[in-house]
Short mmCIF file of C-alpha atoms and ligand atoms in Angstrom, two decimals:
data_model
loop_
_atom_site.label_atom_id
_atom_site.label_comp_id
_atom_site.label_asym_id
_atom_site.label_seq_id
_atom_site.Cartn_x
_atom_site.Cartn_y
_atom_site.Cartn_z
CA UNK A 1 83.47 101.15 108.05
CA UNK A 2 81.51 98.76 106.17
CA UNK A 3 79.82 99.41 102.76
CA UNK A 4 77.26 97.09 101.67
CA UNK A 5 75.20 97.53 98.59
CA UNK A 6 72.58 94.67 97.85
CA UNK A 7 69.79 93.84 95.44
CA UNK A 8 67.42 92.67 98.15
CA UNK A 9 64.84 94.17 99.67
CA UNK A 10 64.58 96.19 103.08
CA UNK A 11 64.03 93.18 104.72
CA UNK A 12 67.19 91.97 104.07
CA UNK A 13 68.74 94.33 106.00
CA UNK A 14 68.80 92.56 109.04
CA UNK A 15 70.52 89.12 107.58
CA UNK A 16 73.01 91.11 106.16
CA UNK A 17 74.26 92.60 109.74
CA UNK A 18 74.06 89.14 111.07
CA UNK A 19 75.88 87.31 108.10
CA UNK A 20 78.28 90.53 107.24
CA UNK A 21 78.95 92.72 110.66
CA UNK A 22 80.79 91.89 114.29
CA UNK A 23 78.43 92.69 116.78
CA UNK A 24 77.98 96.67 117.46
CA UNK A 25 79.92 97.12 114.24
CA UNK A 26 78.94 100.22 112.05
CA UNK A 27 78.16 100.07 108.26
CA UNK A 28 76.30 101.89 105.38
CA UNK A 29 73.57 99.45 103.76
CA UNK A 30 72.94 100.46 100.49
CA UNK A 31 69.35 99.53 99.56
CA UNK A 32 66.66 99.87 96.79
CA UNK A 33 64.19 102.28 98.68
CA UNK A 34 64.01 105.35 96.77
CA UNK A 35 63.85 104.81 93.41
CA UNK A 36 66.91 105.33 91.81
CA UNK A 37 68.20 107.38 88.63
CA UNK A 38 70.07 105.73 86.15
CA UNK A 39 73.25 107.20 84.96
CA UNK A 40 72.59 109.62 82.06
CA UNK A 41 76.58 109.60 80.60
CA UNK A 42 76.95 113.45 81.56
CA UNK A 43 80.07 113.45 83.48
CA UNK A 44 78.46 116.08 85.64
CA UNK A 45 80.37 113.90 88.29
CA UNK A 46 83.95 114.83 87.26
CA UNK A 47 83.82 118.30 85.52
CA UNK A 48 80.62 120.16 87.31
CA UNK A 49 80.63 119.07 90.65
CA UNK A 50 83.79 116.77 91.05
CA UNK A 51 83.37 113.84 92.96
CA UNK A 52 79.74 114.07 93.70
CA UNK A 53 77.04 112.74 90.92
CA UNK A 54 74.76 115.53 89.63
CA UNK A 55 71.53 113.56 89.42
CA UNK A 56 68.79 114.51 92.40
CA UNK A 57 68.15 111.13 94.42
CA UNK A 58 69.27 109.09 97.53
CA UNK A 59 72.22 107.92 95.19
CA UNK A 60 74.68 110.78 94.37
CA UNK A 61 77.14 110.08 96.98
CA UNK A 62 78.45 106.86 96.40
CA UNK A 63 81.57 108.59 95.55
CA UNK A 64 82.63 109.86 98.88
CA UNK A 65 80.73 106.61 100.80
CA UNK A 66 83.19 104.40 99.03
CA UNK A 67 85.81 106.72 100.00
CA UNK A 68 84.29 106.45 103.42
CA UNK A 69 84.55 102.77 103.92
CA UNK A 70 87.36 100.52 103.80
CA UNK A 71 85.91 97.67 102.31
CA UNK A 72 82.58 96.96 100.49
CA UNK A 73 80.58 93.94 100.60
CA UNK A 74 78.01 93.38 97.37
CA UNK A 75 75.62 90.92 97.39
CA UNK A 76 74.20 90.14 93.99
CA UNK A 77 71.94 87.58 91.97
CA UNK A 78 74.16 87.25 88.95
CA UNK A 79 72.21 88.37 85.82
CA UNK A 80 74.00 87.14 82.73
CA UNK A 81 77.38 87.03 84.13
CA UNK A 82 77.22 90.53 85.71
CA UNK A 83 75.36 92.40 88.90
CA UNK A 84 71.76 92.77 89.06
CA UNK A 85 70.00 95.86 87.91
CA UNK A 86 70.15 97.78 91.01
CA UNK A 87 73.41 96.75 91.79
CA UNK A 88 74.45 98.17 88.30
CA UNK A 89 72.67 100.83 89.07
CA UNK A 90 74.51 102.14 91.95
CA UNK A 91 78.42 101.02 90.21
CA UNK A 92 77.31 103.20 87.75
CA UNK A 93 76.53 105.99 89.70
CA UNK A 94 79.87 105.28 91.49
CA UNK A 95 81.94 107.05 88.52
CA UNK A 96 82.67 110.27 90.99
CA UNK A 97 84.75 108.10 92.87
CA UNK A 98 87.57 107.98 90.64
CA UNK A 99 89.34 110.79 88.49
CA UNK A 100 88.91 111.13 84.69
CA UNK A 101 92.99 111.15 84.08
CA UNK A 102 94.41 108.00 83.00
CA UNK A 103 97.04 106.38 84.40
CA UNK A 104 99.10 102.80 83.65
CA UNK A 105 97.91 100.19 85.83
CA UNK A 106 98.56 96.39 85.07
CA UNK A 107 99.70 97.27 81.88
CA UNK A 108 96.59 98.75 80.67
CA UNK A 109 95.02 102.70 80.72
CA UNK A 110 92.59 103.33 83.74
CA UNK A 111 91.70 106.45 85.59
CA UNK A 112 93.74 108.18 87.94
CA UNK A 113 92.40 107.52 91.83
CA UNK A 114 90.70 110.54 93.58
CA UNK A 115 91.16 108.66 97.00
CA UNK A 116 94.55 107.34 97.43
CA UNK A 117 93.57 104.28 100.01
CA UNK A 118 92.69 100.79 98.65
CA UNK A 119 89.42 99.19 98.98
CA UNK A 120 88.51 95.90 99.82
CA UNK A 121 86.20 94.31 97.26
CA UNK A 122 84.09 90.94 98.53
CA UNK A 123 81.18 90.18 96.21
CA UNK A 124 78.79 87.33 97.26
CA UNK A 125 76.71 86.61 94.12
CA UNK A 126 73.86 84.20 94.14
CA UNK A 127 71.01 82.55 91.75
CA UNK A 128 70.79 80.74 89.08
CA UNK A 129 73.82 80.54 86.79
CA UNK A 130 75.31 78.97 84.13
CA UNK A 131 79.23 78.21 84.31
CA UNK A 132 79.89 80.55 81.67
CA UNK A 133 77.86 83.15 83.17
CA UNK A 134 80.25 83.04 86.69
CA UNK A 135 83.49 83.19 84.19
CA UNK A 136 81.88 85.95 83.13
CA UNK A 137 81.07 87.53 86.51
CA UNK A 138 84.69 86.25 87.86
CA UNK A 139 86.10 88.75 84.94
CA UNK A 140 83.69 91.91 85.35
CA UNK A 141 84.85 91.56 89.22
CA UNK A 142 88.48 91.88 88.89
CA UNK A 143 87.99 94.39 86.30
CA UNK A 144 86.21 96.34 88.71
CA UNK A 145 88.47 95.93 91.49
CA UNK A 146 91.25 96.95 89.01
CA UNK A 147 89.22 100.39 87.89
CA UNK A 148 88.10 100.89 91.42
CA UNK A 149 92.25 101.28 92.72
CA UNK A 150 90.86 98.07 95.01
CA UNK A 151 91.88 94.62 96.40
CA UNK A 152 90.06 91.56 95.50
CA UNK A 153 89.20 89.86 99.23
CA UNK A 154 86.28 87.40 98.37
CA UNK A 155 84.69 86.77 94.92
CA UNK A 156 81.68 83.29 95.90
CA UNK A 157 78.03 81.83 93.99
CA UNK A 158 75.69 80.34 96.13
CA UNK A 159 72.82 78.68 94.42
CA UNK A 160 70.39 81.41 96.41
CA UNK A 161 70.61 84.09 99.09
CA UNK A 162 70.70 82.22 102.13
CA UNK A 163 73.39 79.24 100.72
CA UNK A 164 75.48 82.54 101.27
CA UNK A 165 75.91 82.33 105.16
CA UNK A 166 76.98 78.61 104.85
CA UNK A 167 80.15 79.75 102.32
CA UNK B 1 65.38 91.04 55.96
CA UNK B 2 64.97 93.83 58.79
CA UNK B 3 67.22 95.03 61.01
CA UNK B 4 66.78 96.81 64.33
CA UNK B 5 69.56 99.43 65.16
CA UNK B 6 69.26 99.58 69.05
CA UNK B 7 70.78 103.07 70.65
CA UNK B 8 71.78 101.56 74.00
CA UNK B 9 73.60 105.48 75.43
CA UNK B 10 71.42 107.21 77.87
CA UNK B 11 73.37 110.22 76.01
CA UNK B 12 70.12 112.42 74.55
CA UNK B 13 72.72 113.84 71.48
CA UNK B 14 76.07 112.91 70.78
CA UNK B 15 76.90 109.44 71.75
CA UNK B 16 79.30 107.56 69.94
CA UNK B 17 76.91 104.41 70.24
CA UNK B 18 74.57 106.61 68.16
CA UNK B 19 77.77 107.21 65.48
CA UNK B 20 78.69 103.31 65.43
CA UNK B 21 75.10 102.80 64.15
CA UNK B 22 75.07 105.50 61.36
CA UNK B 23 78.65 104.38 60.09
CA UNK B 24 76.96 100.69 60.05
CA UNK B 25 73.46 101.92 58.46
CA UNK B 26 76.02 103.49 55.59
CA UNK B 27 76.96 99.54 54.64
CA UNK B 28 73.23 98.32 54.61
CA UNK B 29 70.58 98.10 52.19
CA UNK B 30 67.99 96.17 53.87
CA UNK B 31 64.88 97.91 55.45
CA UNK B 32 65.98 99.69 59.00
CA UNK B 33 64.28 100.44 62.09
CA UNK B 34 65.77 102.89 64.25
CA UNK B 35 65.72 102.28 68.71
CA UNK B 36 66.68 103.67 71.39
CA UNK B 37 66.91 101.73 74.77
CA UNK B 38 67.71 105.00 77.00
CA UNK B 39 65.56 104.39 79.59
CA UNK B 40 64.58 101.57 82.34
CA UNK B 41 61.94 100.37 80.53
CA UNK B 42 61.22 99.59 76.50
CA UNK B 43 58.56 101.14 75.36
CA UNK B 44 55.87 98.69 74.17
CA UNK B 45 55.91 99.40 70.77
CA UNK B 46 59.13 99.38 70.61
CA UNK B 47 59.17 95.55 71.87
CA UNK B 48 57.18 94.59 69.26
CA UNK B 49 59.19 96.14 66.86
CA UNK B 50 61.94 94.80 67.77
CA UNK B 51 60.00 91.17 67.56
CA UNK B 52 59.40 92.03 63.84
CA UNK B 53 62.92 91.77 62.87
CA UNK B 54 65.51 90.04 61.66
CA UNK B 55 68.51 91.22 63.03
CA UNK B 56 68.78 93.12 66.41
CA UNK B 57 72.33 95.40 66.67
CA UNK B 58 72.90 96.43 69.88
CA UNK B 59 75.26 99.36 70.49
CA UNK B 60 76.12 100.78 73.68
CA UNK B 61 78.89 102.22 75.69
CA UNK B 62 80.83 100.28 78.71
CA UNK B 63 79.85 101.40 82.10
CA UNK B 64 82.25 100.31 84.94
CA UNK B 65 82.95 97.21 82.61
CA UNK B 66 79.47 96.31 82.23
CA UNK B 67 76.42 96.94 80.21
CA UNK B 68 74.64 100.05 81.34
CA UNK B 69 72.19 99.72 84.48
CA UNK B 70 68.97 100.92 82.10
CA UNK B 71 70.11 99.11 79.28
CA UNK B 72 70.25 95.38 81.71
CA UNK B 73 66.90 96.40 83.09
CA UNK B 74 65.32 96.42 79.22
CA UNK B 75 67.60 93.02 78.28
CA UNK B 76 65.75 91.15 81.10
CA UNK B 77 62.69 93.13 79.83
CA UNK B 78 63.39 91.63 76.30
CA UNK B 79 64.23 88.46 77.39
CA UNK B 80 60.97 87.84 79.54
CA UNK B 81 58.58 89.06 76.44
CA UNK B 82 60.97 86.37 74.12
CA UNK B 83 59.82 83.76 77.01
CA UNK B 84 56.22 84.95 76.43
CA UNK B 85 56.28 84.59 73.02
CA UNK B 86 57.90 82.00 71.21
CA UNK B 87 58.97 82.96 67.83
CA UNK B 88 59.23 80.89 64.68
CA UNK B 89 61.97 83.16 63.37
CA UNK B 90 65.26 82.98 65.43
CA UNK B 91 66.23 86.42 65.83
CA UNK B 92 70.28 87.28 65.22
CA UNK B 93 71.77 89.49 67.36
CA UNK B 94 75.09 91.61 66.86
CA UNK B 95 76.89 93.99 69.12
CA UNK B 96 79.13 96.72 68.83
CA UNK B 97 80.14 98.34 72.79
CA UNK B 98 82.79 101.26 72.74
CA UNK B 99 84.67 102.19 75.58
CA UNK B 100 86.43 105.55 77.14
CA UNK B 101 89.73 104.01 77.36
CA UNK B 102 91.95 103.61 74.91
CA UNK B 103 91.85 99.71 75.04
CA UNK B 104 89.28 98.01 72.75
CA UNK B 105 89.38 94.29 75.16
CA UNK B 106 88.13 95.92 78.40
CA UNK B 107 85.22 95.30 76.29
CA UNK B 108 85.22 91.75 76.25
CA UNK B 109 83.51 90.96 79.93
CA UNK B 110 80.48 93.80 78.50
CA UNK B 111 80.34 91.54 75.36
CA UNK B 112 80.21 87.83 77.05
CA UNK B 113 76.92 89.42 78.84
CA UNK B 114 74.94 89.86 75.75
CA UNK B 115 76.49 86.43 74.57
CA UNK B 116 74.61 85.29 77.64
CA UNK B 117 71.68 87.31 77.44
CA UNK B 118 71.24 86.10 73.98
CA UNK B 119 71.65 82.34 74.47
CA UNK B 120 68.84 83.43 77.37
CA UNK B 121 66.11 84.87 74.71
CA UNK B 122 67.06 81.98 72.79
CA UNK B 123 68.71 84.47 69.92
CA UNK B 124 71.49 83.15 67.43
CA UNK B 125 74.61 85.32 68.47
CA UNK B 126 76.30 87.03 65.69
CA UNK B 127 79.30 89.13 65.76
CA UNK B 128 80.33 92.01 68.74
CA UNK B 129 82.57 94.36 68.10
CA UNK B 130 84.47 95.93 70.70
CA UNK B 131 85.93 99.61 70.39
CA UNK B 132 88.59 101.10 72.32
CA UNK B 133 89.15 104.93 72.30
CA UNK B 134 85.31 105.60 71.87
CA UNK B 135 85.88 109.44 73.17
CA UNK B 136 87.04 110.30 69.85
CA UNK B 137 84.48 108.95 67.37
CA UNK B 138 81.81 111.82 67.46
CA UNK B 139 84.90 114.26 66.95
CA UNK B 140 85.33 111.98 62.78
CA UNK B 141 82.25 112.38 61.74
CA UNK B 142 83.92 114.21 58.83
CA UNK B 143 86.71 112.12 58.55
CA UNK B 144 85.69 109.82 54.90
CA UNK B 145 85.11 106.25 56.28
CA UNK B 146 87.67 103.73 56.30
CA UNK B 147 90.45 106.63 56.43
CA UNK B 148 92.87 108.33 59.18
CA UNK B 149 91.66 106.82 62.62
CA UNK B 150 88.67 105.30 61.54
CA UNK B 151 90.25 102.94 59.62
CA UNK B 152 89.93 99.99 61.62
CA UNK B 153 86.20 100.56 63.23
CA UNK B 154 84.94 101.25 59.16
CA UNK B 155 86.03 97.93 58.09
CA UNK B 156 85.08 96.09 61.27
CA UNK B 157 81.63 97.82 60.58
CA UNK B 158 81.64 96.83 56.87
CA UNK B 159 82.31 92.89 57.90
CA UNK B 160 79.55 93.47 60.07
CA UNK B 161 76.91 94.67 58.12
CA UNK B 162 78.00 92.04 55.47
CA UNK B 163 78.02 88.92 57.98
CA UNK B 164 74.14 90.46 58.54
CA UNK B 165 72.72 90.40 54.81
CA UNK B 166 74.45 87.03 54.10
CA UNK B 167 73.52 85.75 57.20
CA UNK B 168 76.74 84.74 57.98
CA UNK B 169 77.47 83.21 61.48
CA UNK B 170 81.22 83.55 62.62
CA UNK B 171 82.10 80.34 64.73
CA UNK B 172 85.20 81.32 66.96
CA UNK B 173 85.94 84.40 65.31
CA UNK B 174 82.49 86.22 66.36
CA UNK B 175 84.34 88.52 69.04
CA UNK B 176 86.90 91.39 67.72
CA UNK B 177 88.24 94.48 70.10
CA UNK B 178 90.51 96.95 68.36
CA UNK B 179 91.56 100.70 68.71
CA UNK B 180 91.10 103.58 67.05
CA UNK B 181 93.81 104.19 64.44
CA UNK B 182 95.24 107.14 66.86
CA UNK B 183 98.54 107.04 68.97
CA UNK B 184 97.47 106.19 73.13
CA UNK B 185 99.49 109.13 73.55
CA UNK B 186 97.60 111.71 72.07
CA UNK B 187 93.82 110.11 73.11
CA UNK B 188 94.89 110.75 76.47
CA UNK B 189 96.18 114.21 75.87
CA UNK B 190 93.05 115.18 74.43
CA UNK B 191 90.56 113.43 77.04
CA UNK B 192 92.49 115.18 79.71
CA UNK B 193 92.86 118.72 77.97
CA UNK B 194 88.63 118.06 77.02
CA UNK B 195 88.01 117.53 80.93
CA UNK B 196 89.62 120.74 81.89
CA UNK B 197 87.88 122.55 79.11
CA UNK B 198 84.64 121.55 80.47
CA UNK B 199 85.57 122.30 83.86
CA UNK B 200 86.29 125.43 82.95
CA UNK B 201 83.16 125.92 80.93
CA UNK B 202 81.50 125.15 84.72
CA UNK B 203 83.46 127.98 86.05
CA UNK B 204 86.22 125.66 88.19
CA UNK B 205 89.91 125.21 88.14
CA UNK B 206 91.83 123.02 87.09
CA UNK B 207 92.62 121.53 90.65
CA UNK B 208 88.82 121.29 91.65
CA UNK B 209 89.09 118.48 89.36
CA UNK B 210 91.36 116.08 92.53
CA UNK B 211 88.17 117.50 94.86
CA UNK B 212 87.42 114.82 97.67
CA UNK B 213 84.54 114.81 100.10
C1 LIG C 1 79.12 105.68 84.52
C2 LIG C 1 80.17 105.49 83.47
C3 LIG C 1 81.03 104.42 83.58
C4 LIG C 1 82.03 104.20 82.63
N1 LIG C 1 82.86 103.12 82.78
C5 LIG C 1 83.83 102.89 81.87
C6 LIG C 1 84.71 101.77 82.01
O1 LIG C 1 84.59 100.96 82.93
N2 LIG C 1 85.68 101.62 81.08
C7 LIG C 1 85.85 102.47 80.04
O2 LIG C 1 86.75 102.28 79.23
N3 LIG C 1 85.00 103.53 79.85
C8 LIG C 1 84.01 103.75 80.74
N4 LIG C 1 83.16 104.82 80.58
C9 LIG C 1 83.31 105.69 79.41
C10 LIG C 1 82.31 105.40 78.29
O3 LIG C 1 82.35 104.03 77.93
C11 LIG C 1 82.68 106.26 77.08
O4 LIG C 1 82.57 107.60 77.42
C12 LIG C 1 81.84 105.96 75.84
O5 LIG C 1 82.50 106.50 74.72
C13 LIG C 1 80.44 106.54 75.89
O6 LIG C 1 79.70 106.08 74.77
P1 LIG C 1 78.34 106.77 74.28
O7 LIG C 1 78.73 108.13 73.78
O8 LIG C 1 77.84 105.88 73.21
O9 LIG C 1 77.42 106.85 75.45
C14 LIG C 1 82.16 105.07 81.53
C15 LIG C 1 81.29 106.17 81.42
C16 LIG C 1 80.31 106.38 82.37
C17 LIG C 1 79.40 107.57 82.22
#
């Protein structure tokens, strides 16, 4: 299954099925409807209630709906080199899905995986940006997709939203 | 010359952001006002406080590589009321993001953002400091500065606070990462042994830490 997490609005919804998904193909949109909590650094997520965040919103399982998909599709306007606020928002709140051991990977310390399989990563930022900013944005990804235990499949700027179906 | 010290952890006690700062305020003599960006939004006071100063140093811990979702949502805040209102003074801004792991340069993609941010708000960029091992820095708080494992993040602090009073800009050199002066070894030994304590304290076992859903 497909996870895609956007910064548009509910509207959106629809273009991303048509741009994203095969034809009857199931996914989990992940949309700004509710509003949503920002992370409050408590690590509720790995030592109260492991794997799940502890916050009370729409959010708290992005934990187990990463480890429910096997690939996730963001679609971003790239703020200063990095995801959009609601975007952020929900990576944040995505801490439960790994483990707080460390572990080598790449030569450097990251976390442990709570999931063993590997995700697919495609991010489809768009916007305004300065060069700089998308080296920036190029870096934050694979850092990501090195945290997140994933595989880098698609990493793209269009100059707005719908310059994305033409990439 | 003022200086804003900007709290950028959502953490309501305890954060090592909210150490950073007092180590730094320890190497400054020039007036100080005291922030906290913990929320979505900045207050509006505290905008216009923040438009009062001099200096604005921003510290804050690295979430999934990035700058914190609350703390982005107040830096396009900041950088929308900087459109608003042009300023005669150009406002310096400095930096100082700590991480869980050990390694000081995961750092570095956090810092290019407020690079970006600042060139945005139309800000002169300072210095950003980037410090690995930040799990252990509310646990030194007795340790004297500059000694045992705080040795490197006091003197990065010190260079920091003097770039600020002599308004000292730092060409290529305005990005450092380092470590704690503490063996990799042991910070991960104690991170794990603290997570199991605190599970414990929650009344699970060790293996509910591997739960999946
Ligand atoms: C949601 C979340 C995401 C985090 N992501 C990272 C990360 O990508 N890399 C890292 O080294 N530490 C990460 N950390 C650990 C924090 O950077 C670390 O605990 C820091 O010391 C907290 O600083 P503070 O006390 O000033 O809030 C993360 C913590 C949280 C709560």
């Amino acid at each position: 299954m497909k996870l895609i997490i956007h910064d548009g609005s509910k509207e959106w919804e629809d273009w991303m099925r048509k741009t994203f998904l095969e034809s009857g193909e199931q996914a989990e949109i992940i949309t700004e409807q509710e509003k949503i909590r920002n992370c409050i650094g408590c690590f509720g997520c790995w030592v109260k209630t492991p794997g799940r965040c502890v916050l009370k919103d729409d959010y708290n399982r992005m934990g187990e709906k990463m480890a429910h998909a096997d690939e996730i599709i963001i679609v971003s306007r790239c703020v200063y080199g990095t995801y959009a606020p609601f975007v952020r928002n929900v990576l944040d709140r995505s801490l439960p899905y790994i483990h707080p051991y460390f572990t080598k990977r790449g030569g450097e310390i990251h976390h442990k995986v709570r999931y063993p399989d590997k995700l697919r990563i495609s991010v489809y930022f768009y916007g305004d940006c300065t060069e700089e900013e998308k080296e920036t944005a190029v870096r934050t990804v694979k850092a990501n997709v090195l945290n997140f235990n994933g595989i880098l499949a698609h990493i793209s700027f269009a100059g707005s939203r719908e310059e994305i179906k033409s990439l | 010359m003022k200086i804003a010290m900007v709290n950028g952890s959502p953490k309501a006690k305890d954060s090592a952001s909210g150490e950073i700062l007092s180590m730094l305020k320890k190497y400054l003599c020039g007036e100080v006002a005291e922030l906290r960006l913990n929320r979505m939004q900045v207050e509006k006071q505290d905008m216009e406080e923040l438009f009062t100063c001099d200096v604005i140093v921003i510290a804050f811990p690295l979430y999934i590589d990035s700058v914190p979702s609350h703390l982005l949502r107040c830096l396009m805040q900041i950088e929308a009321y900087a459109k608003a209102h042009r300023q005669e003074r150009k406002i310096r801004v400095y930096v100082a993001v700590n991480n869980g792991f050990f390694q000081g340069k995961q750092n570095l993609p956090a810092i290019e953002v407020m690079k970006h941010w600042s060139d945005r708000c139309g800000f002169t960029f300072g210095r950003a400091l980037g410090v690995g091992g930040g799990g252990m820095i509310c646990f030194l708080r007795a340790v004297p500065e500059g000694h045992g494992p705080k040795k490197n993040l006091s003197a990065a602090l010190k260079e920091m606070a003097e770039d600020m009073e002599q308004e000292k800009l730092n060409g290529d050199n305005q990005i450092k990462t380092f470590e704690m002066n503490y063996p990799a070894w042991a910070y991960k030994w104690q991170a794990e042994y603290g997570w199991r304590r605190s599970a414990k304290k929650n009344g699970l076992k060790r293996k509910d830490l591997d739960k999946q859903w």
